[in-house]
mmCIF file of C-alpha atoms in Angstrom:
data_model
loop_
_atom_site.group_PDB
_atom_site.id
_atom_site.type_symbol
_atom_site.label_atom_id
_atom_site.label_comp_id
_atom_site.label_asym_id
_atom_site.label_seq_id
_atom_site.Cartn_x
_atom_site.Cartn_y
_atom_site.Cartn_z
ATOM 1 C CA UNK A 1 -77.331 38.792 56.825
ATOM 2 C CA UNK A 2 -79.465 39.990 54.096
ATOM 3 C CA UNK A 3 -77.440 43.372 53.853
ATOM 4 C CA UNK A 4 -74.351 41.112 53.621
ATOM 5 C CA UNK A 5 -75.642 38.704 50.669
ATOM 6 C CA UNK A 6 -76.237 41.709 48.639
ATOM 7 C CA UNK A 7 -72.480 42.695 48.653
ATOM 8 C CA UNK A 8 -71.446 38.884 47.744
ATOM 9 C CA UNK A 9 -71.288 38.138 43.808
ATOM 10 C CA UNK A 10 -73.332 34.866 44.925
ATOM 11 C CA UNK A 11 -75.143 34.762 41.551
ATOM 12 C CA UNK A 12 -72.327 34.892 39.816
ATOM 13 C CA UNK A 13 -69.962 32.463 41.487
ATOM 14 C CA UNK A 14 -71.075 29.050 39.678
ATOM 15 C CA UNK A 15 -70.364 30.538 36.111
ATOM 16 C CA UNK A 16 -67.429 31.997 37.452
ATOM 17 C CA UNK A 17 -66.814 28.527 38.646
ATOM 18 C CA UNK A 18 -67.570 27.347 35.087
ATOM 19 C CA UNK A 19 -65.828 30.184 33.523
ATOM 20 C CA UNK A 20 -68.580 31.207 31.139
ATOM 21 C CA UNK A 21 -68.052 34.697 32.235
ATOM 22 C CA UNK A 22 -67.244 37.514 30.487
ATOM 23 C CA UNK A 23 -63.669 39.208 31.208
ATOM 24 C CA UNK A 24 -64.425 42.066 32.816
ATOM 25 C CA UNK A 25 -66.893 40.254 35.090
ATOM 26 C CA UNK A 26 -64.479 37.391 35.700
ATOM 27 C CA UNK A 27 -62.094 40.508 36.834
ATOM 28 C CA UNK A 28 -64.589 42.054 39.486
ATOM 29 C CA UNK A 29 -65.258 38.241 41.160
ATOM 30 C CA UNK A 30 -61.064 37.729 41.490
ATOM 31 C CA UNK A 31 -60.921 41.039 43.112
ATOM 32 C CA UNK A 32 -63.655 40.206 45.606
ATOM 33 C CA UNK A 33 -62.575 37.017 46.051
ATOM 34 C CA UNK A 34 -59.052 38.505 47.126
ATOM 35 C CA UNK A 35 -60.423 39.515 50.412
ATOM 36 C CA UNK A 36 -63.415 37.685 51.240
ATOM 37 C CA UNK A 37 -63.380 34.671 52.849
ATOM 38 C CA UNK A 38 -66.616 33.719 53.129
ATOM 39 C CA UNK A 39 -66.686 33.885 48.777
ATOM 40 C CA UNK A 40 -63.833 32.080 48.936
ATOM 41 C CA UNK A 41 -65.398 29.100 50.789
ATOM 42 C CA UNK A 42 -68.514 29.068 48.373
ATOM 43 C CA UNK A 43 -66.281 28.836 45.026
ATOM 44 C CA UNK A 44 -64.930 26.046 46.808
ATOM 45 C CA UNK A 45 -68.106 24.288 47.620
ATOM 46 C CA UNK A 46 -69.035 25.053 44.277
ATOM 47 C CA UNK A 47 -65.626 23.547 42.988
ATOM 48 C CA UNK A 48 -66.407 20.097 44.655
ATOM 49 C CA UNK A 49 -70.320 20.292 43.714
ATOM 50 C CA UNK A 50 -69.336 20.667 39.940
ATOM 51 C CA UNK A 51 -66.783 16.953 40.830
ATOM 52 C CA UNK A 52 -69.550 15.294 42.040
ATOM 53 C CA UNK A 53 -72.206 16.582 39.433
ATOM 54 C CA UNK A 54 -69.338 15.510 36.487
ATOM 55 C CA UNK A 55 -69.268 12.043 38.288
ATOM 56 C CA UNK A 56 -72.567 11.486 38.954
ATOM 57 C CA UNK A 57 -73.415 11.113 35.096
ATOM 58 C CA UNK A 58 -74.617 7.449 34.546
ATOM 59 C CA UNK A 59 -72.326 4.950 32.789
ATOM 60 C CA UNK A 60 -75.678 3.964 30.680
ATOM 61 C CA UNK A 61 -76.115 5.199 26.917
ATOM 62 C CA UNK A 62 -78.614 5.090 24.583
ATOM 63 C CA UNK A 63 -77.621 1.675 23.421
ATOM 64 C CA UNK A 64 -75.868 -0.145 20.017
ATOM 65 C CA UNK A 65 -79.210 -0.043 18.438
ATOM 66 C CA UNK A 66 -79.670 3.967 18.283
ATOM 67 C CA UNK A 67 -78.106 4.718 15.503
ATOM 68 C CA UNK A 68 -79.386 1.986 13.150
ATOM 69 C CA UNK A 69 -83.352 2.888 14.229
ATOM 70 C CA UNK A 70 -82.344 6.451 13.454
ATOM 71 C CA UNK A 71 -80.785 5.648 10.405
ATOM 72 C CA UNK A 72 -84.256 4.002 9.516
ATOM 73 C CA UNK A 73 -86.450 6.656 10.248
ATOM 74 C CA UNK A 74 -84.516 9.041 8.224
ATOM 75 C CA UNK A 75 -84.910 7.141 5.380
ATOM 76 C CA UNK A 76 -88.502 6.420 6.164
ATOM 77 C CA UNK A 77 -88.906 10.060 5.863
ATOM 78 C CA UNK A 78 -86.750 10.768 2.920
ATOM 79 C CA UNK A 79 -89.214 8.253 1.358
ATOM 80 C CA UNK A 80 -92.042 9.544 2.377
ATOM 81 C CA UNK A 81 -91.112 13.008 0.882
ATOM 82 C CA UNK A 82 -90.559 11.309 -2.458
ATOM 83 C CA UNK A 83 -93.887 9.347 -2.865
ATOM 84 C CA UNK A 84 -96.838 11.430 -4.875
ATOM 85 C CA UNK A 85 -99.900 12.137 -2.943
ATOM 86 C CA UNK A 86 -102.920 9.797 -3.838
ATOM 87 C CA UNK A 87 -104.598 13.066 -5.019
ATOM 88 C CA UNK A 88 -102.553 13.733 -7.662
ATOM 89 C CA UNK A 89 -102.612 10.163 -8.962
ATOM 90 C CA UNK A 90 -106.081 10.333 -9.078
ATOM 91 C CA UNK A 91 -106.034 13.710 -10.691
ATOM 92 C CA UNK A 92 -103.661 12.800 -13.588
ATOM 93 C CA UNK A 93 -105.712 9.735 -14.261
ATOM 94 C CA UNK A 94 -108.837 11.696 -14.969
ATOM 95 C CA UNK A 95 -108.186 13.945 -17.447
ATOM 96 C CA UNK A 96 -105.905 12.877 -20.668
ATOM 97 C CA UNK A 97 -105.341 16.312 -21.545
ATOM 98 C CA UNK A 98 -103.346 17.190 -18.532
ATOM 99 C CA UNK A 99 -101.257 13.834 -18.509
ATOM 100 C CA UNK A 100 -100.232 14.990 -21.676
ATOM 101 C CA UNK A 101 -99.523 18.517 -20.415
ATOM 102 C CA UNK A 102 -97.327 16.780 -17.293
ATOM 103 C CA UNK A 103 -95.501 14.802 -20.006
ATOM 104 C CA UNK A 104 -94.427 17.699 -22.107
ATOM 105 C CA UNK A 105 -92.989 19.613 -18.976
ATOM 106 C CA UNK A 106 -91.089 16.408 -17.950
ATOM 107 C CA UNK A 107 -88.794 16.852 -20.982
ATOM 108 C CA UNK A 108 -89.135 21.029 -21.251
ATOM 109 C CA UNK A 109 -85.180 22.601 -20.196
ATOM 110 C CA UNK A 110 -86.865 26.227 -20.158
ATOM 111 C CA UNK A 111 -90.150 26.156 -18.153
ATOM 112 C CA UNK A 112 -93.335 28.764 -18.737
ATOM 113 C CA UNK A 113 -95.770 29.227 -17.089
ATOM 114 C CA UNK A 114 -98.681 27.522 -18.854
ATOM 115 C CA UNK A 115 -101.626 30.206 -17.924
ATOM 116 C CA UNK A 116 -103.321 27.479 -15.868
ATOM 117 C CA UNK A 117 -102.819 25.124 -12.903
ATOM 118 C CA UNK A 118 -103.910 22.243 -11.372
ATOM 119 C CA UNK A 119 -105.648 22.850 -8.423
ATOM 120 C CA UNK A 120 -103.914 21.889 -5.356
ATOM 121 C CA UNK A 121 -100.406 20.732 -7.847
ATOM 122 C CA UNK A 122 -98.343 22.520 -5.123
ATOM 123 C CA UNK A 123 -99.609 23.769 -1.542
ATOM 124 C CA UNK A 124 -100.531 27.814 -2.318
ATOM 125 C CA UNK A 125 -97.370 29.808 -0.203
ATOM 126 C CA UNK A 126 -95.234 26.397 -0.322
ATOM 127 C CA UNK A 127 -91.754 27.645 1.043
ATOM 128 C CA UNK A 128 -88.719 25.847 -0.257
ATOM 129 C CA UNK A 129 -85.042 25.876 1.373
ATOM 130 C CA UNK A 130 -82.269 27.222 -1.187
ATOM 131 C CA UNK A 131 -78.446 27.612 -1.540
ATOM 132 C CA UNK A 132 -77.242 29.972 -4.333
ATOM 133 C CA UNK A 133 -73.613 28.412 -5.808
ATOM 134 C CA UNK A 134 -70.915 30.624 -4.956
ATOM 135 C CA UNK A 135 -70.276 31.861 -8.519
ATOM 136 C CA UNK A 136 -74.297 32.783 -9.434
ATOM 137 C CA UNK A 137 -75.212 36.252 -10.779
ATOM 138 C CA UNK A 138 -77.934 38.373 -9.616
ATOM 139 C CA UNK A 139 -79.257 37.841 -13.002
ATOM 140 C CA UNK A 140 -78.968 33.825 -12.977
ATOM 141 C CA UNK A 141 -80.838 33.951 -9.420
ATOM 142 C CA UNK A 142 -83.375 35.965 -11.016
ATOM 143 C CA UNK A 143 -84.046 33.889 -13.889
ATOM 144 C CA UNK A 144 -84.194 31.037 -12.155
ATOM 145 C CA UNK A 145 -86.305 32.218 -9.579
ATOM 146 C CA UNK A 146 -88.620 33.624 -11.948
ATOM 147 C CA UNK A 147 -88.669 30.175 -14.152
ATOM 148 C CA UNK A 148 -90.647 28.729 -10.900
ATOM 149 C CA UNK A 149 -92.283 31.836 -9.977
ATOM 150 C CA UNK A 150 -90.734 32.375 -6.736
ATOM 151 C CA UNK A 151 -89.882 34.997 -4.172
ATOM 152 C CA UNK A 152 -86.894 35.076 -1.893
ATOM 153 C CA UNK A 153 -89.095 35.429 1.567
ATOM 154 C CA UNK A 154 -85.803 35.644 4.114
ATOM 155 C CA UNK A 155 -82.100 34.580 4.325
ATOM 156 C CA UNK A 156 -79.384 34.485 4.182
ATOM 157 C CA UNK A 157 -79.098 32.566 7.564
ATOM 158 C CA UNK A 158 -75.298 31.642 9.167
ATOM 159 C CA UNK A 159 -75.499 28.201 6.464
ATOM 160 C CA UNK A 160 -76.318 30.596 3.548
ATOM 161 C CA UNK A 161 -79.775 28.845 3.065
ATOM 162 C CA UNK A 162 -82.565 30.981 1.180
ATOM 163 C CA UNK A 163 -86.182 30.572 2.366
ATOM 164 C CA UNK A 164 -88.164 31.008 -1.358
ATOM 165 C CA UNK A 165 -91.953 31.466 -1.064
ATOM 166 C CA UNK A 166 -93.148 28.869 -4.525
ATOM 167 C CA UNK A 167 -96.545 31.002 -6.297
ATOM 168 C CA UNK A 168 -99.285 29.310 -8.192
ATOM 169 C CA UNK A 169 -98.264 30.920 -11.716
ATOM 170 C CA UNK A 170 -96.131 27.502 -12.316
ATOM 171 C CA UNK A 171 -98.095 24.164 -13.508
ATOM 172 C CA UNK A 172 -95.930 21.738 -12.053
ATOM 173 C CA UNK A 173 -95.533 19.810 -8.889
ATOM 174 C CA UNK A 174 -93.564 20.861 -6.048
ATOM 175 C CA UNK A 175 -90.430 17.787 -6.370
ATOM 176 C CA UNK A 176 -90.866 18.958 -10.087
ATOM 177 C CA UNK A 177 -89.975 22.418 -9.475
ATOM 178 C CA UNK A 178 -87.414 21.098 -6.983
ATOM 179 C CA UNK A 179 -85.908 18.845 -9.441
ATOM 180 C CA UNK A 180 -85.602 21.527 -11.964
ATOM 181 C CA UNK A 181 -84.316 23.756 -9.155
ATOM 182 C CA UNK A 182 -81.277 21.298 -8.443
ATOM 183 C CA UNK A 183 -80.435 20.641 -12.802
ATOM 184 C CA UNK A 184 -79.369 24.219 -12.332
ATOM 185 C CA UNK A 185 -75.987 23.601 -10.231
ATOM 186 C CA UNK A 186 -74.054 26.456 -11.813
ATOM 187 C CA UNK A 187 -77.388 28.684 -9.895
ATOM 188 C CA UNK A 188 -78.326 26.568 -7.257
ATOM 189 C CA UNK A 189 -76.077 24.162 -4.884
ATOM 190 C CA UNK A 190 -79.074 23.133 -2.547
ATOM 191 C CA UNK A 191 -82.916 22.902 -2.946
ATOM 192 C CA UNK A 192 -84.982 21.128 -0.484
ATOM 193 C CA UNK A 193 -88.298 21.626 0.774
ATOM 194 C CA UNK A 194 -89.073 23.489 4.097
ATOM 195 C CA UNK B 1 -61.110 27.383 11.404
ATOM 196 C CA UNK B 2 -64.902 26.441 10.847
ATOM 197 C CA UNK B 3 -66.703 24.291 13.782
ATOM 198 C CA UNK B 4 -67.356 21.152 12.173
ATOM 199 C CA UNK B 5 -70.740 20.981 13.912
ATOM 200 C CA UNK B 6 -71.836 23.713 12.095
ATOM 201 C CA UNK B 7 -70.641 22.257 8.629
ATOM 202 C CA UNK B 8 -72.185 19.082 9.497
ATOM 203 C CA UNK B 9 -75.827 20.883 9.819
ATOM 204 C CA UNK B 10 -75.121 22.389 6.627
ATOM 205 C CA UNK B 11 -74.702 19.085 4.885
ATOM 206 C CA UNK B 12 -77.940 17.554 7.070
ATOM 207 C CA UNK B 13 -79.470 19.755 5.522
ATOM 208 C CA UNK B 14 -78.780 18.446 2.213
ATOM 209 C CA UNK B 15 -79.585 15.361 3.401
ATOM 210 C CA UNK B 16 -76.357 13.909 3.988
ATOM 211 C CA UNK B 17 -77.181 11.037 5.619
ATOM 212 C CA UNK B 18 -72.992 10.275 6.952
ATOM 213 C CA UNK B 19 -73.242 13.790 8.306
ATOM 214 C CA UNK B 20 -76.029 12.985 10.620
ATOM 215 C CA UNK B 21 -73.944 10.015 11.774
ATOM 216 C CA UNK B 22 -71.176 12.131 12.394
ATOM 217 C CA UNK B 23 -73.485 14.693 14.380
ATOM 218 C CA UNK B 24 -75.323 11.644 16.395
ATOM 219 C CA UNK B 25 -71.758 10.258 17.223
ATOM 220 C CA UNK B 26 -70.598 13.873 18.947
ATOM 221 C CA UNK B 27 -74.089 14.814 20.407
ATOM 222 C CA UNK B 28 -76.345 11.345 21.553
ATOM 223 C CA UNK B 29 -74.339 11.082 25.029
ATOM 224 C CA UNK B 30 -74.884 14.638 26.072
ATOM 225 C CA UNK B 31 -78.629 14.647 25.312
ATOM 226 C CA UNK B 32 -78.711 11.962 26.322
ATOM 227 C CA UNK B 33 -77.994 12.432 29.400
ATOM 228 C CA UNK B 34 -79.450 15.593 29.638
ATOM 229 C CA UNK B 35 -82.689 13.861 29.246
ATOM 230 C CA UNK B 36 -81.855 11.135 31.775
ATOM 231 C CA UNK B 37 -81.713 14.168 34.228
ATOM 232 C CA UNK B 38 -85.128 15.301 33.970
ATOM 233 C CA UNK B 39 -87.001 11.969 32.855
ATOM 234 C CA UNK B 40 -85.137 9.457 34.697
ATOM 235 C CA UNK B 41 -85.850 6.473 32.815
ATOM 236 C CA UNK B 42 -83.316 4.919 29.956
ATOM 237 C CA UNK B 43 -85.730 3.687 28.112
ATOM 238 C CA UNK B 44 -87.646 7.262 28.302
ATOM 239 C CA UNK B 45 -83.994 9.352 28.170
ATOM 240 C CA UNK B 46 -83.206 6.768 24.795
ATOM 241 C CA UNK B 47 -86.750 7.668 23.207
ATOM 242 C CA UNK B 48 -86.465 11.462 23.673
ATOM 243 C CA UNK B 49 -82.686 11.033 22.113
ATOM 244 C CA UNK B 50 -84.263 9.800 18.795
ATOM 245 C CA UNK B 51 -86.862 11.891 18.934
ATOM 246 C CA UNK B 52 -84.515 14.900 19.076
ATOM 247 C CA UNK B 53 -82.002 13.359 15.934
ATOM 248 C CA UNK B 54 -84.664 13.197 13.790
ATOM 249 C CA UNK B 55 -85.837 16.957 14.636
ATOM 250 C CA UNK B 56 -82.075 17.698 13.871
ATOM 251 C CA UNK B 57 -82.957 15.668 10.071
ATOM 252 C CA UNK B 58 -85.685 17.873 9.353
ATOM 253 C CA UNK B 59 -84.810 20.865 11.029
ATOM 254 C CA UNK B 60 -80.865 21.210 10.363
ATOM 255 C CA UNK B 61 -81.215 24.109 7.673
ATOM 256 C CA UNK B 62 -82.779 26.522 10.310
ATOM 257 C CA UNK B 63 -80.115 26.817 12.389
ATOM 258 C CA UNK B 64 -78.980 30.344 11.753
ATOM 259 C CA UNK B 65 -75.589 30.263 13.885
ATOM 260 C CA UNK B 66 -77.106 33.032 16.371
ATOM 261 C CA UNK B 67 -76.340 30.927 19.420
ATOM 262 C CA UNK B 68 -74.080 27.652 19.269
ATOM 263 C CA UNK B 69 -74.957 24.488 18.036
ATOM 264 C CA UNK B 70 -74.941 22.972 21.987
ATOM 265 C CA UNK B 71 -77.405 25.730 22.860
ATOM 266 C CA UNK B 72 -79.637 25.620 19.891
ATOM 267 C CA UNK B 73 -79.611 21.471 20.589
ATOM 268 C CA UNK B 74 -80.408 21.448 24.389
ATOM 269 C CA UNK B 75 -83.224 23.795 23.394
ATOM 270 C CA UNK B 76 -85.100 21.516 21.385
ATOM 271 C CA UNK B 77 -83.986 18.930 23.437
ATOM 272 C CA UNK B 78 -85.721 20.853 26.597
ATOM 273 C CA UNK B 79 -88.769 21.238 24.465
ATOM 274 C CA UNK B 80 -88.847 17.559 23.705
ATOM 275 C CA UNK B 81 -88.474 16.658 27.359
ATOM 276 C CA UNK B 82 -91.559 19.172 28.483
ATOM 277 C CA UNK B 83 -93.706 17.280 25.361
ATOM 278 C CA UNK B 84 -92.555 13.752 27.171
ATOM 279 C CA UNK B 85 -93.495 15.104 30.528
ATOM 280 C CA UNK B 86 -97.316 16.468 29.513
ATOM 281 C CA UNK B 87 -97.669 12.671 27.428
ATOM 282 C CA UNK B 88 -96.546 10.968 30.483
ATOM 283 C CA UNK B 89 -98.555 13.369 32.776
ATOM 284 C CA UNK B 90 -95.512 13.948 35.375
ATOM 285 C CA UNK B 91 -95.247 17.460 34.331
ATOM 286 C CA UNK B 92 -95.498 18.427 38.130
ATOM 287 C CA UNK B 93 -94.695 15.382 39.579
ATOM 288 C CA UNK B 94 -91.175 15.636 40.028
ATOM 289 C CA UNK B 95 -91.182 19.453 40.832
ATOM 290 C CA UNK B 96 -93.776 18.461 43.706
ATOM 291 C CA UNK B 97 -90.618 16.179 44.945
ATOM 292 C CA UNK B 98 -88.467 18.250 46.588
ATOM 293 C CA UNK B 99 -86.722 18.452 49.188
ATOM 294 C CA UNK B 100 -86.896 21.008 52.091
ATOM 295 C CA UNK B 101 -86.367 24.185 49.958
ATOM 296 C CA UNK B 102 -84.377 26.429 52.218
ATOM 297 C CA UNK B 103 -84.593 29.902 51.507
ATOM 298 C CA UNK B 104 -82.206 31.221 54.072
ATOM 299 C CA UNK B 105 -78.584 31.350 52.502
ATOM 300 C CA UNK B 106 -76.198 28.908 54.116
ATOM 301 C CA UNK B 107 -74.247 29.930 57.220
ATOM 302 C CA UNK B 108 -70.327 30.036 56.679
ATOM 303 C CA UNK B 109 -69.965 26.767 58.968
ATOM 304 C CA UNK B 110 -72.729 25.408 56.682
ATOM 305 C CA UNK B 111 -70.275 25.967 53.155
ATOM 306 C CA UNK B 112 -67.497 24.702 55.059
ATOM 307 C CA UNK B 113 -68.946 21.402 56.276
ATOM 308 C CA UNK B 114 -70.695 21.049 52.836
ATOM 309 C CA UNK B 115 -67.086 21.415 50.767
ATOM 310 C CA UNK B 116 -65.766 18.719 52.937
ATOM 311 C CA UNK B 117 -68.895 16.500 52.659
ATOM 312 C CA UNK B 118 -69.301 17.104 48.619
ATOM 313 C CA UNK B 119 -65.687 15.623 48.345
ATOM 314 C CA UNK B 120 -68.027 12.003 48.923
ATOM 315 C CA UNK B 121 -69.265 11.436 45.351
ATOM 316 C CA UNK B 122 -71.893 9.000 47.136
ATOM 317 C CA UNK B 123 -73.736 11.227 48.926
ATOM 318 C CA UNK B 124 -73.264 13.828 46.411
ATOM 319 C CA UNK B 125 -75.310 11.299 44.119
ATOM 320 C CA UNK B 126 -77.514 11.149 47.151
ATOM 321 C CA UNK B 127 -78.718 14.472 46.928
ATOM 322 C CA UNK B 128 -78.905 15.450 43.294
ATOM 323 C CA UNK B 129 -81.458 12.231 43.264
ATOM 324 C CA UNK B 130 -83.322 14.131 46.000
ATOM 325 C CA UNK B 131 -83.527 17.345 44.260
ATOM 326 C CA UNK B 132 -86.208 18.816 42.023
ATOM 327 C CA UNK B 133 -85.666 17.985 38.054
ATOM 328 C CA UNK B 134 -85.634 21.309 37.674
ATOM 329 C CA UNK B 135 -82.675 21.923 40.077
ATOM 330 C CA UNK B 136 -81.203 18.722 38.730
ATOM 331 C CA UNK B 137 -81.282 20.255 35.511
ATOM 332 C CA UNK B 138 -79.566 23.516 36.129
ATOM 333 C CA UNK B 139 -76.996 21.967 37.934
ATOM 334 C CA UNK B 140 -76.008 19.762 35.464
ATOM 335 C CA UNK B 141 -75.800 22.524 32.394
ATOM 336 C CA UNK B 142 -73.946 24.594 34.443
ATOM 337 C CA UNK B 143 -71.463 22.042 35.763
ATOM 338 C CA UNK B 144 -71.108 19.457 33.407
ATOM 339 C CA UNK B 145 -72.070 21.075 29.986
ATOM 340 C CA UNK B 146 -70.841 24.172 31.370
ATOM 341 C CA UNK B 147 -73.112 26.505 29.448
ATOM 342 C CA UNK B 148 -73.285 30.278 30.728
ATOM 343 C CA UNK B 149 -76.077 32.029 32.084
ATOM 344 C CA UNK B 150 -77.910 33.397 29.167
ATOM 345 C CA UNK B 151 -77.121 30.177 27.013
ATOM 346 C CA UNK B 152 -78.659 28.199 30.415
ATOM 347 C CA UNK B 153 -81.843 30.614 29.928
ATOM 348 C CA UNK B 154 -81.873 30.607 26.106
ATOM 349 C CA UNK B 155 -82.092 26.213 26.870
ATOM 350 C CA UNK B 156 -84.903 26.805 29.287
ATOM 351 C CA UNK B 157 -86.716 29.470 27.853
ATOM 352 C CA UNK B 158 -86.903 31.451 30.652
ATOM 353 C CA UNK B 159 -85.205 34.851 31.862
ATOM 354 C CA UNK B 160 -81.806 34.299 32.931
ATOM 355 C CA UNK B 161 -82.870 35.914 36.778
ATOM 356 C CA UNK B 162 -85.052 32.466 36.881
ATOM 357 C CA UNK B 163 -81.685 30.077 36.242
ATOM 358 C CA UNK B 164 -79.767 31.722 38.910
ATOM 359 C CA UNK B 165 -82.336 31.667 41.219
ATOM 360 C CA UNK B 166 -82.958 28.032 40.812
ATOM 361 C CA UNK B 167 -79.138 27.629 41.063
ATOM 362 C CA UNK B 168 -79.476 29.177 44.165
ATOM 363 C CA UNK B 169 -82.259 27.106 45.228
ATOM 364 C CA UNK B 170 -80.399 24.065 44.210
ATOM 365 C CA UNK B 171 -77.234 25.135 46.073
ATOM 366 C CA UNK B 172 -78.845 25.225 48.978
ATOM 367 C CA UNK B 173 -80.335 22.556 49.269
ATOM 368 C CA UNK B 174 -78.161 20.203 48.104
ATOM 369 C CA UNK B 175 -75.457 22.127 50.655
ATOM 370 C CA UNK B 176 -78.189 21.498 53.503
ATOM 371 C CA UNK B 177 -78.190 17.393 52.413
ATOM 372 C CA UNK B 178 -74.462 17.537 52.544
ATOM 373 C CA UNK B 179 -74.426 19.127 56.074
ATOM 374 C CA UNK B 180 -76.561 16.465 57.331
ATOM 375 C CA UNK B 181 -75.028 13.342 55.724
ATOM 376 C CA UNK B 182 -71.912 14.750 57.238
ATOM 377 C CA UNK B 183 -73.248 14.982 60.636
ATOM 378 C CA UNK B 184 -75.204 11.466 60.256
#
């Protein structure tokens, strides 16, 4: 019997039954199947297993209420992402000097680097997600990249999203950067953090 | 023409919130009810759907296209459903639940009495419930969500020799059930 299994494509006979094979695979099985009976039988069991596993799916779902606790969370977290950490609060109220500093960014167009940074502003290595606007230069990705002192770490993947590695060498906050990142829509048609 | 799955991730990922709708509307029922496979419970199957959505929120601009969006879904969805199993500690529990594994390949009078016996949707419900989760599971990507081989092991995480021989297992066994509700 063992001797016999080996010449039967019984491995292959539910995704032939499926047909996720490929052509040339699907060919071989209709051959064999041509002249043995005892295949023939199993694609038929198989046949009638994959009716009864289709109708044995239950008739419950998840329920009216899915979507709407979804829908909640995700804004929970879109909220969450906006908020300032309680360190930085704290940080900005201590020392006049660099609320003042924070201020004068807020209404800068052309960001440089300042020469100094607050410690902890932005997570050292931060990686942000971006999407370069179909008509952007290599020169207009590499001035903007450069404005926030970052490096293109990998991409593109299938979406066209970027992954950008954010240095130290800029003073502001990482939703600052971001927000900057996103006034340039002629560079950038997506910025979001990883 | 481009799959509008895949152009829904893309705006997820810039946090469109009506695209996630969109992608919960196609998608909740099938994991759904993949989870319901291996978990049992609604209320557990209903949890790990949510769970999974909101992994699709923050995780939507990784998907790289490599494998499709079903695949790339059922695979976090697995991983979601082995994190459920550990917190619930019946990570062996249902794999200990099986029933006689045969490892002897059905006789040709076996196939044929099983073909006419699986045409009885009752006791074909019969004997997925008795098999192993993990049997369970095969069966139903292969026959319902009709994912090949490789995408099966790619789901799993495990080599694609491992799905058919649980396919095999699960054949068997659930051919052996059939043969004796037949006979009953």
């Amino acid at each position: 019997m063992t001797e016999e299994t080996n010449l039967h494509p019984d491995e292959l006979l539910p995704f032939y039954v499926n047909d996720t094979l490929d052509p040339d695979q699907r060919t071989e099985i209709e051959a064999h199947l041509h002249c043995c009976r005892r295949c023939q039988d199993e694609t038929a069991f198989l046949r009638t297993l994959q009716t009864g596993v289709r109708q044995s799916i239950s008739d419950s779902g998840p329920g009216d209420m899915a979507w709407p606790r979804l829908q909640r969370a995700i804004r929970r977290e879109n909220n969450k992402h906006r908020q300032s950490p309680r360190w930085m609060a704290t940080a900005l109220a201590a020392s006049l000097l660099v609320i003042l500093a924070q201020s004068a960014l807020l209404f800068h167009s052309y960001p440089e680097p300042r020469g100094y940074t607050l410690s902890g502003n932005t997570p050292a290595g931060q990686v942000v997600q971006l999407r370069f606007a179909p008509g952007a230069t290599e020169a207009d990705i590499r001035r903007v990249l450069q404005a926030v002192d970052a490096r293109l770490v990998d991409g593109p993947g299938a979406l066209g999203i970027y992954r950008v590695r954010l240095g130290d060498g800029d003073a502001r906050s990482l939703e600052q950067r971001l927000d900057w990142l996103r006034q340039q829509a002629s560079v950038i048609s997506h910025a979001a953090r990883e | 023409m481009e799959d509008p799955h895949n152009r829904w991730l893309a705006q997820i990922a810039d946090g469109d919130e009506q695209a996630m709708q969109q992608f919960y509307r196609a998608w909740a029922g099938p994991v759904y009810q993949f989870a319901l496979r291996r978990l049992d419970e609604p209320a557990d199957a209903a949890d790990l759907l949510h769970e999974v959505m909101l992994e699709v929120w923050r995780r939507a601009g990784r998907y790289e296209g490599r494998s499709r969006v079903k695949t790339w879904l059922f695979g976090i969805t697995h991983h979601k459903i082995l994190d459920r199993l550990r917190q619930l500690g019946r990570a062996r529990q249902r794999e200990d639940s099986v029933m006689d594994v045969d490892m002897q390949p059905a006789t040709c009078s076996d196939t044929l009495s099983a073909v006419a016996a699986a045409a009885n949707a009752t006791w074909v419900q019969r004997c997925l419930d008795r098999l192993a989760a993990i049997h369970r599971q095969v069966l139903h990507l292969a026959f319902y969500e009709e994912l090949s081989c490789n995408e099966i092991a790619e789901v799993l995480a495990c080599p694609a020799g491992t799905v058919k021989s649980r396919l095999m297992h699960a054949r068997n066994n659930i051919k052996r059930c059939l043969q004796r509700l037949g006979i009953q």
